[in-house]
PDB file of C-alpha atoms in Angstrom:
ATOM      1  CA  MET A   1     -80.745  46.475 120.842  1.00 80.00           C
ATOM      2  CA  ALA A   2     -80.916  46.468 124.730  1.00 93.00           C
ATOM      3  CA  LEU A   3     -84.558  48.000 126.083  1.00 97.00           C
ATOM      4  CA  ILE A   4     -83.917  47.016 129.611  1.00 98.00           C
ATOM      5  CA  GLU A   5     -80.676  46.848 131.668  1.00 98.00           C
ATOM      6  CA  VAL A   6     -80.414  46.337 135.220  1.00 97.00           C
ATOM      7  CA  LYS A   7     -77.528  45.986 137.187  1.00 97.00           C
ATOM      8  CA  ASP A   8     -77.091  44.833 140.842  1.00 97.00           C
ATOM      9  CA  LEU A   9     -80.849  45.831 141.246  1.00 97.00           C
ATOM     10  CA  ALA A  10     -81.957  45.545 145.028  1.00 97.00           C
ATOM     11  CA  LYS A  11     -85.233  46.198 146.866  1.00 97.00           C
ATOM     12  CA  ILE A  12     -85.016  46.530 150.578  1.00 95.00           C
ATOM     13  CA  TYR A  13     -88.300  47.425 152.636  1.00 92.00           C
ATOM     14  CA  SER A  14     -87.880  48.675 156.519  1.00 90.00           C
ATOM     15  CA  ASN A  15     -90.437  48.348 158.915  1.00 88.00           C
ATOM     16  CA  GLU A  16     -89.657  49.568 162.509  1.00 84.00           C
ATOM     17  CA  GLY A  17     -85.843  49.011 162.093  1.00 83.00           C
ATOM     18  CA  LEU A  18     -86.202  45.667 160.404  1.00 91.00           C
ATOM     19  CA  GLU A  19     -84.852  45.223 157.136  1.00 91.00           C
ATOM     20  CA  THR A  20     -86.481  42.648 154.438  1.00 92.00           C
ATOM     21  CA  ILE A  21     -84.832  42.231 151.443  1.00 93.00           C
ATOM     22  CA  ALA A  22     -87.288  41.259 148.419  1.00 95.00           C
ATOM     23  CA  LEU A  23     -84.672  41.601 145.692  1.00 96.00           C
ATOM     24  CA  ASN A  24     -80.824  41.347 145.776  1.00 96.00           C
ATOM     25  CA  LYS A  25     -78.240  42.027 143.186  1.00 94.00           C
ATOM     26  CA  ALA A  26     -80.492  41.390 140.087  1.00 96.00           C
ATOM     27  CA  SER A  27     -78.426  41.781 136.766  1.00 97.00           C
ATOM     28  CA  PHE A  28     -79.947  41.303 133.278  1.00 97.00           C
ATOM     29  CA  THR A  29     -80.469  42.649 129.936  1.00 97.00           C
ATOM     30  CA  ILE A  30     -83.661  42.512 127.949  1.00 98.00           C
ATOM     31  CA  ASP A  31     -83.652  43.054 124.311  1.00 97.00           C
ATOM     32  CA  GLU A  32     -86.557  44.823 122.277  1.00 96.00           C
ATOM     33  CA  GLY A  33     -88.715  41.885 120.574  1.00 96.00           C
ATOM     34  CA  GLU A  34     -87.781  39.215 123.197  1.00 97.00           C
ATOM     35  CA  PHE A  35     -90.344  37.306 125.021  1.00 97.00           C
ATOM     36  CA  VAL A  36     -89.155  36.606 128.684  1.00 97.00           C
ATOM     37  CA  ALA A  37     -90.693  34.995 131.573  1.00 97.00           C
ATOM     38  CA  ILE A  38     -89.588  35.704 134.970  1.00 97.00           C
ATOM     39  CA  MET A  39     -90.551  32.616 137.007  1.00 96.00           C
ATOM     40  CA  GLY A  40     -90.304  31.811 140.834  1.00 94.00           C
ATOM     41  CA  PRO A  41     -92.638  30.562 143.442  1.00 93.00           C
ATOM     42  CA  SER A  42     -94.733  32.965 145.463  1.00 90.00           C
ATOM     43  CA  GLY A  43     -92.504  35.298 147.677  1.00 90.00           C
ATOM     44  CA  SER A  44     -89.474  34.861 145.525  1.00 94.00           C
ATOM     45  CA  GLY A  45     -89.356  38.538 144.465  1.00 95.00           C
ATOM     46  CA  LYS A  46     -90.830  38.250 141.234  1.00 94.00           C
ATOM     47  CA  SER A  47     -93.585  40.580 141.327  1.00 92.00           C
ATOM     48  CA  THR A  48     -91.276  43.222 142.922  1.00 95.00           C
ATOM     49  CA  LEU A  49     -89.058  43.260 140.316  1.00 96.00           C
ATOM     50  CA  LEU A  50     -91.736  43.308 137.895  1.00 95.00           C
ATOM     51  CA  HIS A  51     -93.075  46.667 139.978  1.00 95.00           C
ATOM     52  CA  ILE A  52     -89.664  48.204 139.260  1.00 97.00           C
ATOM     53  CA  LEU A  53     -89.305  47.298 135.765  1.00 97.00           C
ATOM     54  CA  GLY A  54     -93.037  48.592 135.018  1.00 97.00           C
ATOM     55  CA  LEU A  55     -91.880  51.814 136.864  1.00 97.00           C
ATOM     56  CA  LEU A  56     -94.926  51.376 139.214  1.00 95.00           C
ATOM     57  CA  ASP A  57     -92.208  51.190 142.253  1.00 95.00           C
ATOM     58  CA  LYS A  58     -88.272  52.382 142.598  1.00 95.00           C
ATOM     59  CA  GLN A  59     -85.349  50.004 143.741  1.00 96.00           C
ATOM     60  CA  THR A  60     -83.392  50.567 146.577  1.00 96.00           C
ATOM     61  CA  LYS A  61     -79.945  50.062 145.006  1.00 96.00           C
ATOM     62  CA  GLY A  62     -78.599  49.463 141.700  1.00 97.00           C
ATOM     63  CA  ASP A  63     -79.258  50.802 138.499  1.00 97.00           C
ATOM     64  CA  TYR A  64     -82.159  50.400 135.725  1.00 98.00           C
ATOM     65  CA  LYS A  65     -81.775  51.631 132.319  1.00 97.00           C
ATOM     66  CA  PHE A  66     -84.759  51.563 130.012  1.00 97.00           C
ATOM     67  CA  ASN A  67     -83.679  52.223 126.261  1.00 96.00           C
ATOM     68  CA  GLY A  68     -80.292  52.999 126.985  1.00 96.00           C
ATOM     69  CA  LYS A  69     -80.906  55.757 129.696  1.00 96.00           C
ATOM     70  CA  SER A  70     -81.006  55.485 133.693  1.00 97.00           C
ATOM     71  CA  ILE A  71     -84.438  56.043 134.896  1.00 96.00           C
ATOM     72  CA  GLU A  72     -82.610  58.354 137.248  1.00 95.00           C
ATOM     73  CA  ASN A  73     -82.055  60.600 134.585  1.00 97.00           C
ATOM     74  CA  TYR A  74     -85.644  60.762 133.444  1.00 97.00           C
ATOM     75  CA  SER A  75     -87.970  63.495 134.895  1.00 96.00           C
ATOM     76  CA  THR A  76     -91.005  62.708 136.737  1.00 95.00           C
ATOM     77  CA  GLU A  77     -92.998  63.678 133.792  1.00 94.00           C
ATOM     78  CA  GLU A  78     -90.738  61.655 131.327  1.00 96.00           C
ATOM     79  CA  LEU A  79     -91.495  58.283 133.727  1.00 96.00           C
ATOM     80  CA  ALA A  80     -95.215  58.772 133.657  1.00 94.00           C
ATOM     81  CA  HIS A  81     -95.001  59.150 129.714  1.00 93.00           C
ATOM     82  CA  ILE A  82     -92.895  55.917 129.361  1.00 95.00           C
ATOM     83  CA  ARG A  83     -95.526  54.085 131.996  1.00 95.00           C
ATOM     84  CA  SER A  84     -98.603  55.320 130.354  1.00 92.00           C
ATOM     85  CA  GLN A  85     -97.287  55.343 126.546  1.00 93.00           C
ATOM     86  CA  GLN A  86     -94.469  52.558 126.301  1.00 95.00           C
ATOM     87  CA  MET A  87     -95.512  50.013 128.662  1.00 96.00           C
ATOM     88  CA  GLY A  88     -98.685  47.831 128.657  1.00 96.00           C
ATOM     89  CA  PHE A  89    -100.094  45.920 131.913  1.00 96.00           C
ATOM     90  CA  ILE A  90    -101.945  42.957 131.837  1.00 96.00           C
ATOM     91  CA  PHE A  91    -102.829  41.249 135.469  1.00 92.00           C
ATOM     92  CA  GLN A  92    -104.396  38.219 136.945  1.00 91.00           C
ATOM     93  CA  SER A  93    -107.604  39.734 137.949  1.00 90.00           C
ATOM     94  CA  PHE A  94    -108.198  41.327 134.496  1.00 92.00           C
ATOM     95  CA  ASN A  95    -108.850  45.110 136.095  1.00 92.00           C
ATOM     96  CA  LEU A  96    -112.105  45.940 133.812  1.00 96.00           C
ATOM     97  CA  LEU A  97    -114.535  48.189 134.701  1.00 95.00           C
ATOM     98  CA  PRO A  98    -117.565  45.948 135.606  1.00 95.00           C
ATOM     99  CA  ARG A  99    -120.387  48.016 133.869  1.00 95.00           C
ATOM    100  CA  THR A 100    -118.463  49.072 130.798  1.00 96.00           C
ATOM    101  CA  SER A 101    -118.536  47.643 127.356  1.00 97.00           C
ATOM    102  CA  VAL A 102    -115.367  45.714 125.998  1.00 97.00           C
ATOM    103  CA  LEU A 103    -114.797  48.631 123.488  1.00 97.00           C
ATOM    104  CA  ASP A 104    -115.056  51.292 126.131  1.00 97.00           C
ATOM    105  CA  ASN A 105    -112.757  49.256 128.409  1.00 97.00           C
ATOM    106  CA  VAL A 106    -110.289  49.206 125.648  1.00 97.00           C
ATOM    107  CA  ARG A 107    -110.554  52.910 124.806  1.00 96.00           C
ATOM    108  CA  LEU A 108    -109.801  54.025 128.271  1.00 94.00           C
ATOM    109  CA  PRO A 109    -106.218  54.436 127.777  1.00 94.00           C
ATOM    110  CA  LEU A 110    -106.528  56.413 124.806  1.00 94.00           C
ATOM    111  CA  VAL A 111    -108.086  59.101 127.168  1.00 89.00           C
ATOM    112  CA  TYR A 112    -104.576  60.147 128.390  1.00 84.00           C
ATOM    113  CA  SER A 113    -102.812  59.286 125.014  1.00 88.00           C
ATOM    114  CA  GLY A 114    -102.817  62.603 123.660  1.00 85.00           C
ATOM    115  CA  LYS A 115    -104.239  60.894 120.420  1.00 90.00           C
ATOM    116  CA  PRO A 116    -107.134  62.732 118.555  1.00 94.00           C
ATOM    117  CA  GLU A 117    -110.502  61.281 119.624  1.00 94.00           C
ATOM    118  CA  LYS A 118    -111.925  60.706 116.660  1.00 94.00           C
ATOM    119  CA  LEU A 119    -109.098  57.858 116.040  1.00 95.00           C
ATOM    120  CA  TRP A 120    -109.941  56.250 119.629  1.00 96.00           C
ATOM    121  CA  ASP A 121    -112.574  53.610 118.252  1.00 96.00           C
ATOM    122  CA  LYS A 122    -110.591  52.699 115.207  1.00 96.00           C
ATOM    123  CA  ILE A 123    -107.553  52.043 117.756  1.00 96.00           C
ATOM    124  CA  ALA A 124    -109.451  50.113 120.110  1.00 97.00           C
ATOM    125  CA  LEU A 125    -111.398  48.175 117.463  1.00 97.00           C
ATOM    126  CA  ASP A 126    -108.011  47.132 115.938  1.00 95.00           C
ATOM    127  CA  ALA A 127    -106.761  46.199 119.059  1.00 95.00           C
ATOM    128  CA  ILE A 128    -109.824  44.265 119.883  1.00 96.00           C
ATOM    129  CA  GLU A 129    -109.680  42.359 116.365  1.00 95.00           C
ATOM    130  CA  SER A 130    -106.103  41.311 117.060  1.00 92.00           C
ATOM    131  CA  VAL A 131    -107.186  39.259 120.185  1.00 94.00           C
ATOM    132  CA  GLY A 132    -109.952  37.803 118.320  1.00 93.00           C
ATOM    133  CA  LEU A 133    -113.030  39.498 120.290  1.00 96.00           C
ATOM    134  CA  SER A 134    -114.511  41.600 117.708  1.00 96.00           C
ATOM    135  CA  HIS A 135    -117.521  39.731 118.437  1.00 96.00           C
ATOM    136  CA  ARG A 136    -117.660  40.980 121.680  1.00 96.00           C
ATOM    137  CA  ILE A 137    -117.418  44.762 121.731  1.00 96.00           C
ATOM    138  CA  SER A 138    -120.855  45.423 123.044  1.00 97.00           C
ATOM    139  CA  ASN A 139    -120.631  43.252 126.070  1.00 98.00           C
ATOM    140  CA  THR A 140    -119.790  44.077 129.614  1.00 97.00           C
ATOM    141  CA  PRO A 141    -117.110  41.700 131.552  1.00 96.00           C
ATOM    142  CA  SER A 142    -119.925  39.972 133.277  1.00 96.00           C
ATOM    143  CA  GLN A 143    -121.388  38.566 129.903  1.00 97.00           C
ATOM    144  CA  LEU A 144    -117.758  37.086 129.060  1.00 96.00           C
ATOM    145  CA  SER A 145    -115.884  33.991 130.228  1.00 95.00           C
ATOM    146  CA  GLY A 146    -112.599  34.249 132.116  1.00 95.00           C
ATOM    147  CA  GLY A 147    -110.375  34.028 128.857  1.00 95.00           C
ATOM    148  CA  GLU A 148    -112.545  36.520 127.192  1.00 96.00           C
ATOM    149  CA  GLN A 149    -112.217  38.840 129.903  1.00 96.00           C
ATOM    150  CA  GLN A 150    -108.216  38.529 129.645  1.00 95.00           C
ATOM    151  CA  ARG A 151    -108.376  38.837 125.986  1.00 96.00           C
ATOM    152  CA  ALA A 152    -110.190  42.368 126.640  1.00 97.00           C
ATOM    153  CA  ALA A 153    -107.622  43.015 129.148  1.00 96.00           C
ATOM    154  CA  ILE A 154    -105.145  42.426 126.575  1.00 97.00           C
ATOM    155  CA  ALA A 155    -106.453  44.348 123.932  1.00 96.00           C
ATOM    156  CA  ARG A 156    -106.435  47.315 126.434  1.00 96.00           C
ATOM    157  CA  ALA A 157    -102.778  47.109 127.063  1.00 96.00           C
ATOM    158  CA  LEU A 158    -102.205  47.150 123.268  1.00 94.00           C
ATOM    159  CA  VAL A 159    -104.011  50.557 122.691  1.00 95.00           C
ATOM    160  CA  ASN A 160    -101.223  52.624 122.769  1.00 93.00           C
ATOM    161  CA  ASN A 161     -98.805  50.035 120.881  1.00 93.00           C
ATOM    162  CA  PRO A 162     -96.572  49.679 123.738  1.00 94.00           C
ATOM    163  CA  ARG A 163     -92.922  48.678 123.370  1.00 94.00           C
ATOM    164  CA  VAL A 164     -93.021  46.374 126.136  1.00 97.00           C
ATOM    165  CA  ILE A 165     -95.942  44.672 127.628  1.00 97.00           C
ATOM    166  CA  PHE A 166     -95.679  43.292 131.307  1.00 97.00           C
ATOM    167  CA  ALA A 167     -97.943  40.119 131.952  1.00 96.00           C
ATOM    168  CA  ASP A 168     -98.242  39.398 135.998  1.00 95.00           C
ATOM    169  CA  GLU A 169     -99.551  35.780 136.294  1.00 94.00           C
ATOM    170  CA  PRO A 170    -102.098  36.338 133.261  1.00 95.00           C
ATOM    171  CA  THR A 171    -103.506  32.617 133.412  1.00 94.00           C
ATOM    172  CA  GLY A 172    -103.656  32.819 137.082  1.00 91.00           C
ATOM    173  CA  ASN A 173    -107.572  32.772 137.101  1.00 90.00           C
ATOM    174  CA  LEU A 174    -108.118  30.693 134.029  1.00 93.00           C
ATOM    175  CA  ASP A 175    -108.718  26.918 133.234  1.00 92.00           C
ATOM    176  CA  SER A 176    -106.201  25.277 131.130  1.00 91.00           C
ATOM    177  CA  LYS A 177    -107.816  25.703 127.731  1.00 93.00           C
ATOM    178  CA  SER A 178    -108.563  29.338 128.300  1.00 94.00           C
ATOM    179  CA  GLY A 179    -104.728  29.685 129.553  1.00 93.00           C
ATOM    180  CA  ARG A 180    -103.298  28.041 126.640  1.00 93.00           C
ATOM    181  CA  MET A 181    -105.339  30.380 124.451  1.00 93.00           C
ATOM    182  CA  ILE A 182    -103.743  33.568 126.284  1.00 95.00           C
ATOM    183  CA  MET A 183    -100.333  32.340 126.133  1.00 94.00           C
ATOM    184  CA  GLU A 184    -100.748  31.577 122.555  1.00 93.00           C
ATOM    185  CA  THR A 185    -102.588  35.154 121.958  1.00 94.00           C
ATOM    186  CA  LEU A 186     -99.179  36.455 123.712  1.00 95.00           C
ATOM    187  CA  GLN A 187     -96.913  34.751 121.566  1.00 93.00           C
ATOM    188  CA  LYS A 188     -98.475  35.893 118.477  1.00 91.00           C
ATOM    189  CA  LEU A 189     -98.228  39.305 119.569  1.00 92.00           C
ATOM    190  CA  ASN A 190     -94.425  38.841 120.193  1.00 93.00           C
ATOM    191  CA  GLU A 191     -93.811  36.977 116.877  1.00 92.00           C
ATOM    192  CA  GLU A 192     -96.044  39.027 114.518  1.00 90.00           C
ATOM    193  CA  LYS A 193     -96.335  42.114 116.182  1.00 87.00           C
ATOM    194  CA  LYS A 194     -92.726  42.324 117.738  1.00 91.00           C
ATOM    195  CA  HIS A 195     -94.031  43.270 121.171  1.00 94.00           C
ATOM    196  CA  THR A 196     -91.367  42.837 123.844  1.00 97.00           C
ATOM    197  CA  ILE A 197     -93.133  40.639 126.522  1.00 97.00           C
ATOM    198  CA  ILE A 198     -92.249  40.175 130.203  1.00 97.00           C
ATOM    199  CA  LEU A 199     -94.097  37.294 131.745  1.00 97.00           C
ATOM    200  CA  ILE A 200     -94.279  36.863 135.738  1.00 96.00           C
ATOM    201  CA  THR A 201     -95.614  33.195 136.212  1.00 95.00           C
ATOM    202  CA  HIS A 202     -94.755  30.479 138.845  1.00 92.00           C
ATOM    203  CA  GLU A 203     -95.990  27.853 136.272  1.00 91.00           C
ATOM    204  CA  THR A 204     -93.422  25.952 134.131  1.00 90.00           C
ATOM    205  CA  PHE A 205     -95.758  25.202 131.226  1.00 89.00           C
ATOM    206  CA  THR A 206     -96.618  28.866 131.093  1.00 92.00           C
ATOM    207  CA  ALA A 207     -93.107  30.179 131.373  1.00 93.00           C
ATOM    208  CA  GLU A 208     -92.047  28.166 128.461  1.00 91.00           C
ATOM    209  CA  HIS A 209     -94.108  29.744 126.030  1.00 93.00           C
ATOM    210  CA  ALA A 210     -91.597  32.255 126.259  1.00 95.00           C
ATOM    211  CA  GLN A 211     -88.097  32.314 124.340  1.00 94.00           C
ATOM    212  CA  ARG A 212     -86.156  32.681 127.947  1.00 96.00           C
ATOM    213  CA  ILE A 213     -86.734  31.896 131.393  1.00 96.00           C
ATOM    214  CA  ILE A 214     -85.219  33.944 134.163  1.00 97.00           C
ATOM    215  CA  HIS A 215     -85.631  32.004 137.772  1.00 96.00           C
ATOM    216  CA  ILE A 216     -85.921  33.993 140.883  1.00 97.00           C
ATOM    217  CA  TYR A 217     -85.950  32.421 144.224  1.00 96.00           C
ATOM    218  CA  ASP A 218     -85.818  34.080 147.633  1.00 95.00           C
ATOM    219  CA  GLY A 219     -85.052  37.452 146.072  1.00 95.00           C
ATOM    220  CA  GLU A 220     -82.164  36.325 143.944  1.00 96.00           C
ATOM    221  CA  ILE A 221     -81.776  35.579 140.174  1.00 97.00           C
ATOM    222  CA  ILE A 222     -80.615  31.611 140.177  1.00 97.00           C
ATOM    223  CA  SER A 223     -80.482  31.178 136.348  1.00 96.00           C
ATOM    224  CA  ASP A 224     -81.171  32.671 133.188  1.00 96.00           C
ATOM    225  CA  GLU A 225     -81.602  30.148 130.324  1.00 94.00           C
ATOM    226  CA  LYS A 226     -83.075  29.973 126.574  1.00 92.00           C
ATOM    227  CA  VAL A 227     -86.277  27.779 126.666  1.00 87.00           C
ATOM    228  CA  ARG A 228     -84.795  25.333 124.134  1.00 67.00           C
ATOM    229  CA  ILE A 229     -82.128  24.623 126.092  1.00 54.00           C
ATOM    230  CA  ILE A 230     -84.541  24.023 129.409  1.00 50.00           C
ATOM    231  CA  ARG A 231     -86.440  21.590 127.142  1.00 51.00           C
ATOM    232  CA  LYS A 232     -83.645  19.694 125.562  1.00 49.00           C
ATOM    233  CA  ALA A 233     -82.436  19.076 129.263  1.00 47.00           C
ATOM    234  CA  ASN A 234     -85.794  18.039 130.408  1.00 50.00           C
ATOM    235  CA  GLU A 235     -86.574  15.627 127.418  1.00 50.00           C
ATOM    236  CA  GLU A 236     -83.282  14.044 128.282  1.00 49.00           C
ATOM    237  CA  PHE A 237     -84.233  13.389 132.034  1.00 42.00           C
ATOM    238  CA  HIS A 238     -87.476  11.826 130.981  1.00 45.00           C
ATOM    239  CA  LYS A 239     -85.690   9.426 128.364  1.00 52.00           C
TER     240      LYS A 239
END
């Protein structure tokens, strides 16, 4: 089932009469349970696309359907609910509260969830356990490694059991070993928990953890391929 459908999506910024096209005629579908990487160099439009898909910004032209319904037909309150309850966000800079424990950082989205407060600790602890961080629940971010901070951020994104997780350069501030662990964690969430994951990255190695890679360049999609096809082509090239 298609969770996300976009057709001829465009984002144009205007400044004193000068127009800049950040995204142009993007069209694709992402099914429930897919792990998709959106890959491109800095300034290619991939973060603009993520912000539109994550309802953090709005397209200038084109249509975006979430769960079969155009976002134009959702009320402001419905869009806010989708963003907070059906979407989870992971960023390069972690965005954890510095003087707050891992448990309290992960609990934070539950304040706005409508779930009974007596369940918050259990829900947060389950999310923390799913990323292998149960031994760090009382630590603050400054007491964690970069990889552990990002795992705490992933747990925070999971507490509302979102349908889709947006990961914006999640390994950008990590060493290669920690980055690999984060990507393995995201793969596990996709394969075992069936979360739809949309990854933004400029790194080929990171992107190849996904099932499918959408390449974007100068605001336009230039390819959309299954990862196994890309790997096979690379293997043939290096023979």
